[in-house]
CSV table of N, CA and C in Angstrom, one decimal:
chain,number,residue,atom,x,y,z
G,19,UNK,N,-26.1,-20.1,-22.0
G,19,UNK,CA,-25.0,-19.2,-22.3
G,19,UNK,C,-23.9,-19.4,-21.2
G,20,UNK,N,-22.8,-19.0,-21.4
G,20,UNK,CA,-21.7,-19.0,-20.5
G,20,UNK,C,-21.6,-18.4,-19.3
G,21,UNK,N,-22.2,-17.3,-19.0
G,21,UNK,CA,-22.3,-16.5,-18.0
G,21,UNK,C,-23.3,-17.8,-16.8
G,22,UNK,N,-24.3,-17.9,-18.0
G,22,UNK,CA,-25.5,-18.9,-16.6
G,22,UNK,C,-24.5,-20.3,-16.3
G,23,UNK,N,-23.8,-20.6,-17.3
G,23,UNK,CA,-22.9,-21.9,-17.2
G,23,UNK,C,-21.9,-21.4,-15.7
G,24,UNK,N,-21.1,-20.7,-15.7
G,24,UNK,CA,-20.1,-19.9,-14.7
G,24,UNK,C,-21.4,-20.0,-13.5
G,25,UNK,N,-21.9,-19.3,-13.3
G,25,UNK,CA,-23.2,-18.6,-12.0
G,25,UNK,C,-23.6,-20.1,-11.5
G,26,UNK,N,-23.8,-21.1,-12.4
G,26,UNK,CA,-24.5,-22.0,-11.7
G,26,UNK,C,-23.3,-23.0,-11.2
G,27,UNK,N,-22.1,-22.4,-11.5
G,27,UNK,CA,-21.0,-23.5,-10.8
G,27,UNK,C,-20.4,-22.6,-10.3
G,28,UNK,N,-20.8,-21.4,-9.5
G,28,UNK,CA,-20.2,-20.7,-8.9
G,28,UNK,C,-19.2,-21.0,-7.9
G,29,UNK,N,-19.7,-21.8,-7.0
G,29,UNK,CA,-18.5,-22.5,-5.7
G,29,UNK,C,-17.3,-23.2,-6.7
G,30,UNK,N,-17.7,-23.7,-7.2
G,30,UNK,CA,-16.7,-24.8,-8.4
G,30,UNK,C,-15.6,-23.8,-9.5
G,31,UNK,N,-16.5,-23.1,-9.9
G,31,UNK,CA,-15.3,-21.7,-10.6
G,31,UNK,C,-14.7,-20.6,-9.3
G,32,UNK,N,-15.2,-20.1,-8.5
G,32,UNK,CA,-14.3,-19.2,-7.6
G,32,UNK,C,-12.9,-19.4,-7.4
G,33,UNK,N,-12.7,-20.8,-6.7
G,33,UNK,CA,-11.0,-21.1,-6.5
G,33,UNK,C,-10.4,-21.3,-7.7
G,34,UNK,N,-11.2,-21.3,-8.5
G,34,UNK,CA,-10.5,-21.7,-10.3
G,34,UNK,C,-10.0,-20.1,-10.5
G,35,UNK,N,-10.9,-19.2,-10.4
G,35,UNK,CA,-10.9,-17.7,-10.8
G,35,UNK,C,-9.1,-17.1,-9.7
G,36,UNK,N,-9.9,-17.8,-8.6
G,36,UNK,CA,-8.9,-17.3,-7.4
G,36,UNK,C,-6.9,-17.4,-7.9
G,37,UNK,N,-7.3,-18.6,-8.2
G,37,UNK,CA,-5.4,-19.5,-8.7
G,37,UNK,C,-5.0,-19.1,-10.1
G,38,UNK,N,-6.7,-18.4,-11.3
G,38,UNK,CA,-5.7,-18.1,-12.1
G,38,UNK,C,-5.3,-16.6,-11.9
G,39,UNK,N,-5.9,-15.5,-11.0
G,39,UNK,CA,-5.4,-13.9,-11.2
G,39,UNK,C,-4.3,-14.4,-10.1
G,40,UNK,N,-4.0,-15.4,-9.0
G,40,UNK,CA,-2.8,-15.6,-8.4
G,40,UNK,C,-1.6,-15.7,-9.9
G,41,UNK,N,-1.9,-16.8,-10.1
G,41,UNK,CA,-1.1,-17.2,-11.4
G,41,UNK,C,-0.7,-16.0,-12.3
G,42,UNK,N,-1.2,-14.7,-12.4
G,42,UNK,CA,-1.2,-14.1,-13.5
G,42,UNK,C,-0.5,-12.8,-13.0
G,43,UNK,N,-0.9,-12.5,-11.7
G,43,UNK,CA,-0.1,-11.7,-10.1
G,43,UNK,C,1.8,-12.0,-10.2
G,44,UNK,N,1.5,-13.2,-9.8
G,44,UNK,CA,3.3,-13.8,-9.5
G,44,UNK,C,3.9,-14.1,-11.1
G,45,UNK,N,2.9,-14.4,-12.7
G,45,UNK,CA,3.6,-14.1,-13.4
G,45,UNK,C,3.9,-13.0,-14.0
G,46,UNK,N,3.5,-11.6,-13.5
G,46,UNK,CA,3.7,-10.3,-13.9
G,46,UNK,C,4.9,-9.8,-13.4
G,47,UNK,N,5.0,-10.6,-12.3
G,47,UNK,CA,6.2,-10.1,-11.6
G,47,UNK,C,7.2,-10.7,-11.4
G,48,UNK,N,7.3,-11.9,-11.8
G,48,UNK,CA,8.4,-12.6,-12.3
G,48,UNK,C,8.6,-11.8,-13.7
G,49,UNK,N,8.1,-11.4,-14.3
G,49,UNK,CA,8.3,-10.7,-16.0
G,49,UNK,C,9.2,-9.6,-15.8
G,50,UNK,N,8.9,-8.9,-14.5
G,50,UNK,CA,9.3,-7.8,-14.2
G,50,UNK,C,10.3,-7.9,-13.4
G,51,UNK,N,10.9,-8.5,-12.8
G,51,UNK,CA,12.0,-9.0,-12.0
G,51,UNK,C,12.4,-10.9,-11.5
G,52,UNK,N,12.8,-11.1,-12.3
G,52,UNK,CA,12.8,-12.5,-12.6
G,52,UNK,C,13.8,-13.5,-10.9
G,53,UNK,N,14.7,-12.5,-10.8
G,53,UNK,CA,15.3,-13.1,-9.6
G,53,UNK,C,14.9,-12.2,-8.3
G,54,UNK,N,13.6,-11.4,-8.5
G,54,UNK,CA,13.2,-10.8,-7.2
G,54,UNK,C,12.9,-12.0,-6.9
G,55,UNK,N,12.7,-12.1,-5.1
G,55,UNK,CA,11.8,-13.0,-4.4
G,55,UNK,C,10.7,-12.8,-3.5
G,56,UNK,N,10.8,-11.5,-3.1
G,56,UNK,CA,9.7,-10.7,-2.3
G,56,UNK,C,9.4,-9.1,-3.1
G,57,UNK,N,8.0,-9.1,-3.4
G,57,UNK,CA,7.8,-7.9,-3.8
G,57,UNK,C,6.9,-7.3,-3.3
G,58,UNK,N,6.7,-5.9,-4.0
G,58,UNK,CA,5.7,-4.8,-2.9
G,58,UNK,C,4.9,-4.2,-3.5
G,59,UNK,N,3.9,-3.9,-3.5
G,59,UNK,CA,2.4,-3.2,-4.0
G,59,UNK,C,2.3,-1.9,-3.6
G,60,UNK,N,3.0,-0.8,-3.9
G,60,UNK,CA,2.3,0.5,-3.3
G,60,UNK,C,1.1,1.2,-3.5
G,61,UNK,N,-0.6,0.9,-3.1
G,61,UNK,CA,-1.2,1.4,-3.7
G,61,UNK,C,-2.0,2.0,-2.6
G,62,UNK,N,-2.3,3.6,-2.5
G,62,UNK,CA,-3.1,3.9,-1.1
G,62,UNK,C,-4.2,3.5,-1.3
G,63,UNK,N,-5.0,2.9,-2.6
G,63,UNK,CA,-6.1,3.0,-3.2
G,63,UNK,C,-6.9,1.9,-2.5
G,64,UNK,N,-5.7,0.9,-2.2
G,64,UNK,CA,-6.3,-0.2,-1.6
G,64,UNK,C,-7.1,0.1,0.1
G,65,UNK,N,-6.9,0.8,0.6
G,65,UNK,CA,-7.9,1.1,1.3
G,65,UNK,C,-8.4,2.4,1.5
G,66,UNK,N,-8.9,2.2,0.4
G,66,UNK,CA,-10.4,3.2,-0.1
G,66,UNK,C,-11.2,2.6,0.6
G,67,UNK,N,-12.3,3.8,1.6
G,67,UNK,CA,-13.5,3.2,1.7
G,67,UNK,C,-14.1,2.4,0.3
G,68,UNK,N,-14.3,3.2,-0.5
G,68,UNK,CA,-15.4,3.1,-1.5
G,68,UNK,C,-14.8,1.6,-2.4
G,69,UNK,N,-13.6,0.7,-1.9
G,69,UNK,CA,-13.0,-0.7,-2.3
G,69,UNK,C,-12.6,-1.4,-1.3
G,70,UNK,N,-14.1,-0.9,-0.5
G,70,UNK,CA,-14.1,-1.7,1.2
G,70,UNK,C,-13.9,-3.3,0.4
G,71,UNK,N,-12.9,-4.4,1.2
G,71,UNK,CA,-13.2,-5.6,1.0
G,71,UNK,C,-11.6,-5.9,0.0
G,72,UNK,N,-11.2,-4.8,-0.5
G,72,UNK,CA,-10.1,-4.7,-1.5
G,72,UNK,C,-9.1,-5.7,-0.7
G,73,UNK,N,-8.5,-5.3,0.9
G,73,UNK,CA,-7.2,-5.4,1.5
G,73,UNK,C,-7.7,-7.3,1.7
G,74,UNK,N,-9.1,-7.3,1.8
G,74,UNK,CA,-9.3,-8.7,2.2
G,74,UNK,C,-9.1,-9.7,1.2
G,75,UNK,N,-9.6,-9.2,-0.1
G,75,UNK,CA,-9.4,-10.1,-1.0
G,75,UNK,C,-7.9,-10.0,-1.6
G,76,UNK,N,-7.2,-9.5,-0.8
G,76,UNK,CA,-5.7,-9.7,-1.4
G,76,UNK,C,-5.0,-10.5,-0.5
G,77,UNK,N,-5.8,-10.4,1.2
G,77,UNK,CA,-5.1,-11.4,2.1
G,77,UNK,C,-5.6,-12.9,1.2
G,78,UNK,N,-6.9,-13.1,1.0
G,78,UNK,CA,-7.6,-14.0,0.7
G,78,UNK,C,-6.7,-14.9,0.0
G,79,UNK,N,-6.1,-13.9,-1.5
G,79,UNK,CA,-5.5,-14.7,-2.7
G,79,UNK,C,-4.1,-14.6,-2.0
G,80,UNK,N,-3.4,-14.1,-1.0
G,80,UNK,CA,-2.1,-14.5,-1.1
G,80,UNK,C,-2.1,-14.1,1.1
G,81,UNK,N,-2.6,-15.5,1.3
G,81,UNK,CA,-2.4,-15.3,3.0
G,81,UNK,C,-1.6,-15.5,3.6
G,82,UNK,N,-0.2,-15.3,2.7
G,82,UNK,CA,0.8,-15.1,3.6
G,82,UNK,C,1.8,-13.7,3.5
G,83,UNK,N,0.2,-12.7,2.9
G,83,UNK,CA,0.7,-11.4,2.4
G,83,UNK,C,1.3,-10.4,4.1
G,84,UNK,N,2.0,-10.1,3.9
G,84,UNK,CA,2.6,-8.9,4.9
G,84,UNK,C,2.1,-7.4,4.4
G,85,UNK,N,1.5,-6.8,5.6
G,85,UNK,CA,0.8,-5.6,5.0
G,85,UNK,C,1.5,-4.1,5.8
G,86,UNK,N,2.2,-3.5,5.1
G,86,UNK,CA,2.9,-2.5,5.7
G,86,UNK,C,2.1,-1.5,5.3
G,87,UNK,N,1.7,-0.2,6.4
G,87,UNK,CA,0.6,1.1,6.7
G,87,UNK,C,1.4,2.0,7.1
G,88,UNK,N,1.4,2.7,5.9
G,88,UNK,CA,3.2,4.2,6.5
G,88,UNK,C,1.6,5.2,6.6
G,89,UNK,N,1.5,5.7,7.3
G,89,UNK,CA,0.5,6.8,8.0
G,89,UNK,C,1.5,8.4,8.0
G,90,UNK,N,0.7,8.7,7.2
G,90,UNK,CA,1.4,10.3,7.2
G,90,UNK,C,0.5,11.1,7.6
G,91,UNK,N,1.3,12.6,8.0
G,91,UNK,CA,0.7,13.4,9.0
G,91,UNK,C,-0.6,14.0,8.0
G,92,UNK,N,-1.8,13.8,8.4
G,92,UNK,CA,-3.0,14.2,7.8
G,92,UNK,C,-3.2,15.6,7.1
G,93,UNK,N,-2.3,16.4,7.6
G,93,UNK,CA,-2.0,17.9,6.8
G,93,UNK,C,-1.4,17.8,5.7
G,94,UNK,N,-0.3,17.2,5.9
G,94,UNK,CA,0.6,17.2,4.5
G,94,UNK,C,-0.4,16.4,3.3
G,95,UNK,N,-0.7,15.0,3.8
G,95,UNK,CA,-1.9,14.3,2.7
G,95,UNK,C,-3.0,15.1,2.2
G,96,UNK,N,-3.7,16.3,2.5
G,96,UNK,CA,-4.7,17.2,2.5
G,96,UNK,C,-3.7,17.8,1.6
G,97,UNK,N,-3.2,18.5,1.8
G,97,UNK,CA,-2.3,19.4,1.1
G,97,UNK,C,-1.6,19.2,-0.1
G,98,UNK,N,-1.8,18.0,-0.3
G,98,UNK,CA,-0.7,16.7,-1.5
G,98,UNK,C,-2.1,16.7,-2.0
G,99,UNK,N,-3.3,16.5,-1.4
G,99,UNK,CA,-4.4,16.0,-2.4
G,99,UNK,C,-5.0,17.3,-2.8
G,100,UNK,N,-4.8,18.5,-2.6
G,100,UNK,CA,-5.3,19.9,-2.8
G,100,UNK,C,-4.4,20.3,-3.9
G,101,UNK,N,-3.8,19.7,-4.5
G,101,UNK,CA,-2.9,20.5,-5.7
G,101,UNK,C,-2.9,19.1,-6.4
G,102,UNK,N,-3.0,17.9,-6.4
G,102,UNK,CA,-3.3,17.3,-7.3
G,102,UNK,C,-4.6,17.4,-8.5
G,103,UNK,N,-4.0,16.9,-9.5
G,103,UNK,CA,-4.7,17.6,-10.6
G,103,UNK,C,-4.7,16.0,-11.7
G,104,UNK,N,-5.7,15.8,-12.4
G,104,UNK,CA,-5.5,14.5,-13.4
G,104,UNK,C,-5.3,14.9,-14.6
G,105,UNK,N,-5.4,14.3,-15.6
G,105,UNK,CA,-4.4,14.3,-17.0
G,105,UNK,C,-5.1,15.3,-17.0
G,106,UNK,N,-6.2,15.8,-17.4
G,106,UNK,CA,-7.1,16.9,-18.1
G,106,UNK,C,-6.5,18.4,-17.7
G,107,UNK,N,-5.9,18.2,-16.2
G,107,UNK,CA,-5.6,19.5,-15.3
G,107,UNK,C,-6.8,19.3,-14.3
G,108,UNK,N,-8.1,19.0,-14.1
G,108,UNK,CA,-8.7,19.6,-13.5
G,108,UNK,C,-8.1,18.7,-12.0
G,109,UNK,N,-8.8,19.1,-11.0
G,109,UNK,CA,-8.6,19.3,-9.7
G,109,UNK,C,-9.2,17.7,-9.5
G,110,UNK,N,-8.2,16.9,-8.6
G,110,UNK,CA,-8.6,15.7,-8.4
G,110,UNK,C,-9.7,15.5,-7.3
G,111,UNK,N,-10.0,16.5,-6.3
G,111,UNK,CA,-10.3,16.6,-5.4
G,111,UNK,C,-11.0,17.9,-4.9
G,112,UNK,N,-11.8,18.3,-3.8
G,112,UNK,CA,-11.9,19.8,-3.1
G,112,UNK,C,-11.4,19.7,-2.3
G,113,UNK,N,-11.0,20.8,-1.7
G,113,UNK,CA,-10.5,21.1,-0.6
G,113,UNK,C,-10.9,20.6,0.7
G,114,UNK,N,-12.7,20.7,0.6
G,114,UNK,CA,-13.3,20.3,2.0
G,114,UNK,C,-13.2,18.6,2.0
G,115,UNK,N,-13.3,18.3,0.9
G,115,UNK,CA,-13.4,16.9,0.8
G,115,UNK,C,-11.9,16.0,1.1
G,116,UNK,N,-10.4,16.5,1.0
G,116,UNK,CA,-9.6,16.1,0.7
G,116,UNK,C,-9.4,15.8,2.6
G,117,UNK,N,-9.5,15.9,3.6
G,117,UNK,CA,-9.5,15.6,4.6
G,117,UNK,C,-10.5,14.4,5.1
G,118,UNK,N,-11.1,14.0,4.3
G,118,UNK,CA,-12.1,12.7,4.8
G,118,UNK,C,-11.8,11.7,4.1
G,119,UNK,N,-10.7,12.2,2.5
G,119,UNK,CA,-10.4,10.7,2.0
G,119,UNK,C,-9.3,10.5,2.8
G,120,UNK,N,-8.6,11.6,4.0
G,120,UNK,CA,-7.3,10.8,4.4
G,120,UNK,C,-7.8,9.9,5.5
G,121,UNK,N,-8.2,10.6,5.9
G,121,UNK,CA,-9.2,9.6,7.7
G,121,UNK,C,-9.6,8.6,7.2
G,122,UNK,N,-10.8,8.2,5.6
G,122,UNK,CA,-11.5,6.9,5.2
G,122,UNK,C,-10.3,5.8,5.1
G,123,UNK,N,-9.4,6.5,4.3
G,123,UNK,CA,-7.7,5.5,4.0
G,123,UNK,C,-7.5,5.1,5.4
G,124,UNK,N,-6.9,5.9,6.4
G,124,UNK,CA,-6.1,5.6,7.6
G,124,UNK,C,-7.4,4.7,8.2
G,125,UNK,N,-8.7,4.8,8.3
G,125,UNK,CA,-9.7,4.6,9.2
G,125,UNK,C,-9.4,2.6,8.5
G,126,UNK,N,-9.9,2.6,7.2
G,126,UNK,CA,-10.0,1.6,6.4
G,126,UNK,C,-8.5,0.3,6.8
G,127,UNK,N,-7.5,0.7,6.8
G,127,UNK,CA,-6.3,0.2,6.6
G,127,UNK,C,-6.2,0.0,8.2
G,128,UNK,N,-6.1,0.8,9.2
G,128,UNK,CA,-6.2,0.5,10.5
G,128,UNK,C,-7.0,-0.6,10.9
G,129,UNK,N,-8.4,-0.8,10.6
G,129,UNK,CA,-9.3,-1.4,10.9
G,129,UNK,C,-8.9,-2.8,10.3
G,130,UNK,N,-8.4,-3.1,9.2
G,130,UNK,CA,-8.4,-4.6,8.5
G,130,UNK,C,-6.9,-5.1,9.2
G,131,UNK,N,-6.0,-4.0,9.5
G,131,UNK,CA,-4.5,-4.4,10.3
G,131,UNK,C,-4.9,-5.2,11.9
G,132,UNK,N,-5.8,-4.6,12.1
G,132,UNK,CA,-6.4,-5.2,13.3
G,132,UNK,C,-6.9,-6.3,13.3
G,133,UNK,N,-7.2,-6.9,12.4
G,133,UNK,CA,-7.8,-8.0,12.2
G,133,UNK,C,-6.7,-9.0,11.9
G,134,UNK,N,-5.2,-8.5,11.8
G,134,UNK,CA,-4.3,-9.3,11.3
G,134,UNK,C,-3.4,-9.4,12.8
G,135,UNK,N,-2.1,-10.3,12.4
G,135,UNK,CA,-1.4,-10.3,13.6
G,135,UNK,C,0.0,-9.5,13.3
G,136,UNK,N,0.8,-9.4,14.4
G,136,UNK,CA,1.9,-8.3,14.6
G,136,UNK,C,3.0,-8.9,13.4
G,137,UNK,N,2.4,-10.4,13.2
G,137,UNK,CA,3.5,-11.2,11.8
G,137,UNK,C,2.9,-10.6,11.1
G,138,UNK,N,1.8,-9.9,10.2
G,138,UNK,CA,1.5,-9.4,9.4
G,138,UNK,C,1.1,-8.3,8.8
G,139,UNK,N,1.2,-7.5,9.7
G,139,UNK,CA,0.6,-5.8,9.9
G,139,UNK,C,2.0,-5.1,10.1
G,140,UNK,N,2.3,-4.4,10.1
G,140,UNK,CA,3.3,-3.7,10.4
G,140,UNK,C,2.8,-1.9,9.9
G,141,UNK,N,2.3,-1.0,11.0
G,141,UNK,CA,1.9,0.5,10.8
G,141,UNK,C,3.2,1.6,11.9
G,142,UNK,N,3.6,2.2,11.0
G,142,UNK,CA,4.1,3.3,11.2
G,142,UNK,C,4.0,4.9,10.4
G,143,UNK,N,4.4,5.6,11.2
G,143,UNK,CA,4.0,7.1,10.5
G,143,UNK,C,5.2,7.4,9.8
G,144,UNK,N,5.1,8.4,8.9
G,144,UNK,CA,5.6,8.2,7.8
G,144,UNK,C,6.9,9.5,8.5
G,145,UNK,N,6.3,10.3,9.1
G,145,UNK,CA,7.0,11.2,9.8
G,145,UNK,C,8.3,10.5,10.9
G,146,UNK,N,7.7,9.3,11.6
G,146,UNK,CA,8.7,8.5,12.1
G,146,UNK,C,9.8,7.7,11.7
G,147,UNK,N,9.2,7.3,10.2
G,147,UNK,CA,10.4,6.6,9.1
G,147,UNK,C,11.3,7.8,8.6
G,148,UNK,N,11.0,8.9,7.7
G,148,UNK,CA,12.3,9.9,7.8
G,148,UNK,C,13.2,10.3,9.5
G,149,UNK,N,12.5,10.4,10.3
G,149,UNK,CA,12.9,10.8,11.8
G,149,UNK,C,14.1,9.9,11.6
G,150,UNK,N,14.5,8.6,11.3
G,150,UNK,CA,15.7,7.7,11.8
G,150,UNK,C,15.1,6.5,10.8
G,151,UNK,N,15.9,6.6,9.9
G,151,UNK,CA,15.9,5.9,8.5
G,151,UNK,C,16.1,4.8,9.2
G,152,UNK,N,17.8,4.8,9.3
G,152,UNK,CA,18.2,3.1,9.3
G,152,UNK,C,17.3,2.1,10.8
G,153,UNK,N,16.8,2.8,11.9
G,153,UNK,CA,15.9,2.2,12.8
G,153,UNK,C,15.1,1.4,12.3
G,154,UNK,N,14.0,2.2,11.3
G,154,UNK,CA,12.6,1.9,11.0
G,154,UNK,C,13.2,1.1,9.9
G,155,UNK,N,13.6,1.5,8.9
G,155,UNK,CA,14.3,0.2,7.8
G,155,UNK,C,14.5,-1.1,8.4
G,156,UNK,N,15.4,-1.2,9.7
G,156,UNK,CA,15.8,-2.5,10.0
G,156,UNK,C,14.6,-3.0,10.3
G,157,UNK,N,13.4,-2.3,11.4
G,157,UNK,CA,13.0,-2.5,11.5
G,157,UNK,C,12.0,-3.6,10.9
G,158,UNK,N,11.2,-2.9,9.1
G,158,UNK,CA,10.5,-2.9,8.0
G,158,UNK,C,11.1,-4.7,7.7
G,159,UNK,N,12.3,-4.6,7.2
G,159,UNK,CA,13.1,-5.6,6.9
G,159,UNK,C,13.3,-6.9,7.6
G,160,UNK,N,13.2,-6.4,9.2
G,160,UNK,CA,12.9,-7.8,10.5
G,160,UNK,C,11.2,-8.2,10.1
G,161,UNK,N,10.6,-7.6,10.0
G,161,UNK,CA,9.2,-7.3,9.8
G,161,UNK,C,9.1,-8.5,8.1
G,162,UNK,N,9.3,-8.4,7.2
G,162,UNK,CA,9.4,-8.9,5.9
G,162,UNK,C,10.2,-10.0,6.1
G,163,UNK,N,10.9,-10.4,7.2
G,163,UNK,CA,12.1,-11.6,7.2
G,163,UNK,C,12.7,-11.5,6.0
G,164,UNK,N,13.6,-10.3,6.1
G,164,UNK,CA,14.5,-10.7,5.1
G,164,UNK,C,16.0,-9.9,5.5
G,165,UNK,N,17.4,-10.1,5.2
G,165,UNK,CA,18.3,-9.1,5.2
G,165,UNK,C,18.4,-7.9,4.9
G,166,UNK,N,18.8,-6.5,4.9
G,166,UNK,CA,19.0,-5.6,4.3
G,166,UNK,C,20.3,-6.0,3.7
G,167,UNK,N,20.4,-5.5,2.2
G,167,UNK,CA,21.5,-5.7,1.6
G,167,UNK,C,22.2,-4.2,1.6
G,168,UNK,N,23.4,-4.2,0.8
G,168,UNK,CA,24.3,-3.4,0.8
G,168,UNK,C,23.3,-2.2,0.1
G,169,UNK,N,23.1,-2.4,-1.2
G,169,UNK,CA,22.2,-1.2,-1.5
G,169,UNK,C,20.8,-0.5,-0.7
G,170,UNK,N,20.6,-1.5,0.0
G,170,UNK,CA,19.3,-1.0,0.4
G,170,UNK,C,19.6,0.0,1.9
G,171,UNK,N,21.0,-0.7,2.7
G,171,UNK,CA,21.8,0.3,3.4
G,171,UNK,C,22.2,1.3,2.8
G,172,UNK,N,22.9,1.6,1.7
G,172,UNK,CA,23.4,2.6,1.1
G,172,UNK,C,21.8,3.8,0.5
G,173,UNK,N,21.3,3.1,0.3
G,173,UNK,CA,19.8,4.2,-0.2
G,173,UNK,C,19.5,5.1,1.3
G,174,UNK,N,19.3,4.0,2.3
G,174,UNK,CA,18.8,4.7,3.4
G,174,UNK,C,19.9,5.7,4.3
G,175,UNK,N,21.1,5.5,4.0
G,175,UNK,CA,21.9,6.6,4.4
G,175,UNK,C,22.1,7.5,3.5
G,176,UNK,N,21.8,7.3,2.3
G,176,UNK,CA,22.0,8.7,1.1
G,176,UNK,C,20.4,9.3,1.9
G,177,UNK,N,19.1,8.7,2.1
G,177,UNK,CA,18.5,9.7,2.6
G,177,UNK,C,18.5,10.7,4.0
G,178,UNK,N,18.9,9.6,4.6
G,178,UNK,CA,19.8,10.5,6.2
G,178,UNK,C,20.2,11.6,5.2
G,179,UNK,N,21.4,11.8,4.6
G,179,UNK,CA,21.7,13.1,4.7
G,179,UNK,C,21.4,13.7,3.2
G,180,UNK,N,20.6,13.3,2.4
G,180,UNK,CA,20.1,14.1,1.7
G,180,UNK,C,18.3,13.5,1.2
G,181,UNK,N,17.4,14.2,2.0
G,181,UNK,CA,16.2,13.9,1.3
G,181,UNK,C,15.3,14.1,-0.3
G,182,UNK,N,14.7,13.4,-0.5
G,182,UNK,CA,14.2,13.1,-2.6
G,182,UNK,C,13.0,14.2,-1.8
G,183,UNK,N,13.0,14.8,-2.5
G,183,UNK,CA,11.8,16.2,-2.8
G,183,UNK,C,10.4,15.7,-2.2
G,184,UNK,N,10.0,14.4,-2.7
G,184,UNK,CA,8.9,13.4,-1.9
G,184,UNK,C,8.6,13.9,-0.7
G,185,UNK,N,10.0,13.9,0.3
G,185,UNK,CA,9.9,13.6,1.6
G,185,UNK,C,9.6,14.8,2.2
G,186,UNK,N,9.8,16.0,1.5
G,186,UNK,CA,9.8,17.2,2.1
G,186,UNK,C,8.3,17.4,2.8
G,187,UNK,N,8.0,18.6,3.7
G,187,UNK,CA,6.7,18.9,4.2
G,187,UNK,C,5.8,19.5,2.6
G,188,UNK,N,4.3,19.0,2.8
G,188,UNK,CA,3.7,19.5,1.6
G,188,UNK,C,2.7,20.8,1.9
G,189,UNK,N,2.5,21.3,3.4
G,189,UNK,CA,1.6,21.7,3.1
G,189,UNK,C,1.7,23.0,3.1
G,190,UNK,N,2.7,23.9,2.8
G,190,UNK,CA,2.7,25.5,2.2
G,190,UNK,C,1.7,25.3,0.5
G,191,UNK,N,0.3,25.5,0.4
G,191,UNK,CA,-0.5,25.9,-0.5
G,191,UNK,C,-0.3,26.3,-1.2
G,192,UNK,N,0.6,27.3,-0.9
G,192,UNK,CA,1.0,28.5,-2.4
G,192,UNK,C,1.2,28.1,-3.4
């Protein structure tokens, strides 16, 4: 059968498997932005304990990935994860528990950034990027080797003086 055919050429299919979800990655996103040339993955999910191995197998398939870790203040993320709710309504999370998925994330992502170099890691707190927009931007941007363009100046001075609801503190309960 096909599966024992695959298993017994295991070494021989991996890099095959590896170049086509590459292939299928960069053509999702050429579909979706045809003259982007650098793009970005926001997902905290990726360093979930419980998808230990995740951050690796994405250096693996694209090793010349740049990995940016915005670390926000552990209260507010508790607080964001205590009122989230999934399609059903019910409660994504408890209360006691919503403090260990932030530490497993930050613990997870810290630990694999360490294993990278200062060309490739880039962690800051998320509280220090609102603090002084256009710093940390240039920063982000030296960081990615790329220019900041005219819009991407103008976004980060519209947030200087007016912040998107996102940014506000989360953790009044009520």
């Amino acid at each position: 059968n096909v599966d024992r055919a695959v298993l017994g050429r295991r070494a021989r299919f991996e890099p095959f498997a590896v170049r086509a979800v590459q292939d299928a990655i960069y053509d999702f996103y050429l579909s979706l932005a045809p003259n982007v040339m650098i793009w970005g993955d926001k997902n905290p999910h990726y360093a979930a304990p419980e998808d230990h191995g995740l951050l690796s197998g994405i250096l693996e398939m694209f090793p010349g990935a740049k990995f940016v870790h915005i670390i926000r203040d552990g209260r507010d993320v508790t607080a964001s994860l205590a009122k989230m709710r999934d399609p059903s309504g019910k409660r994504w999370t408890t209360d006691d528990r919503a403090p260990s998925i932030w530490t497993g994330h930050v613990r997870v992502g810290r630990e694999f950034g360490a294993t990278l170099g200062a060309n490739q890691y880039f962690e800051i707190r998320y509280e220090d990027l609102i603090e002084d927009d256009a710093d940390h931007a240039r920063r982000l941007f030296d960081f990615i080797e790329t220019t900041m363009d005219g819009a991407a100046r103008a976004f980060v001075e519209a947030q200087a003086e007016t912040r998107t609801p996102l940014s506000q503190p989360a953790r009044d309960l009520a």
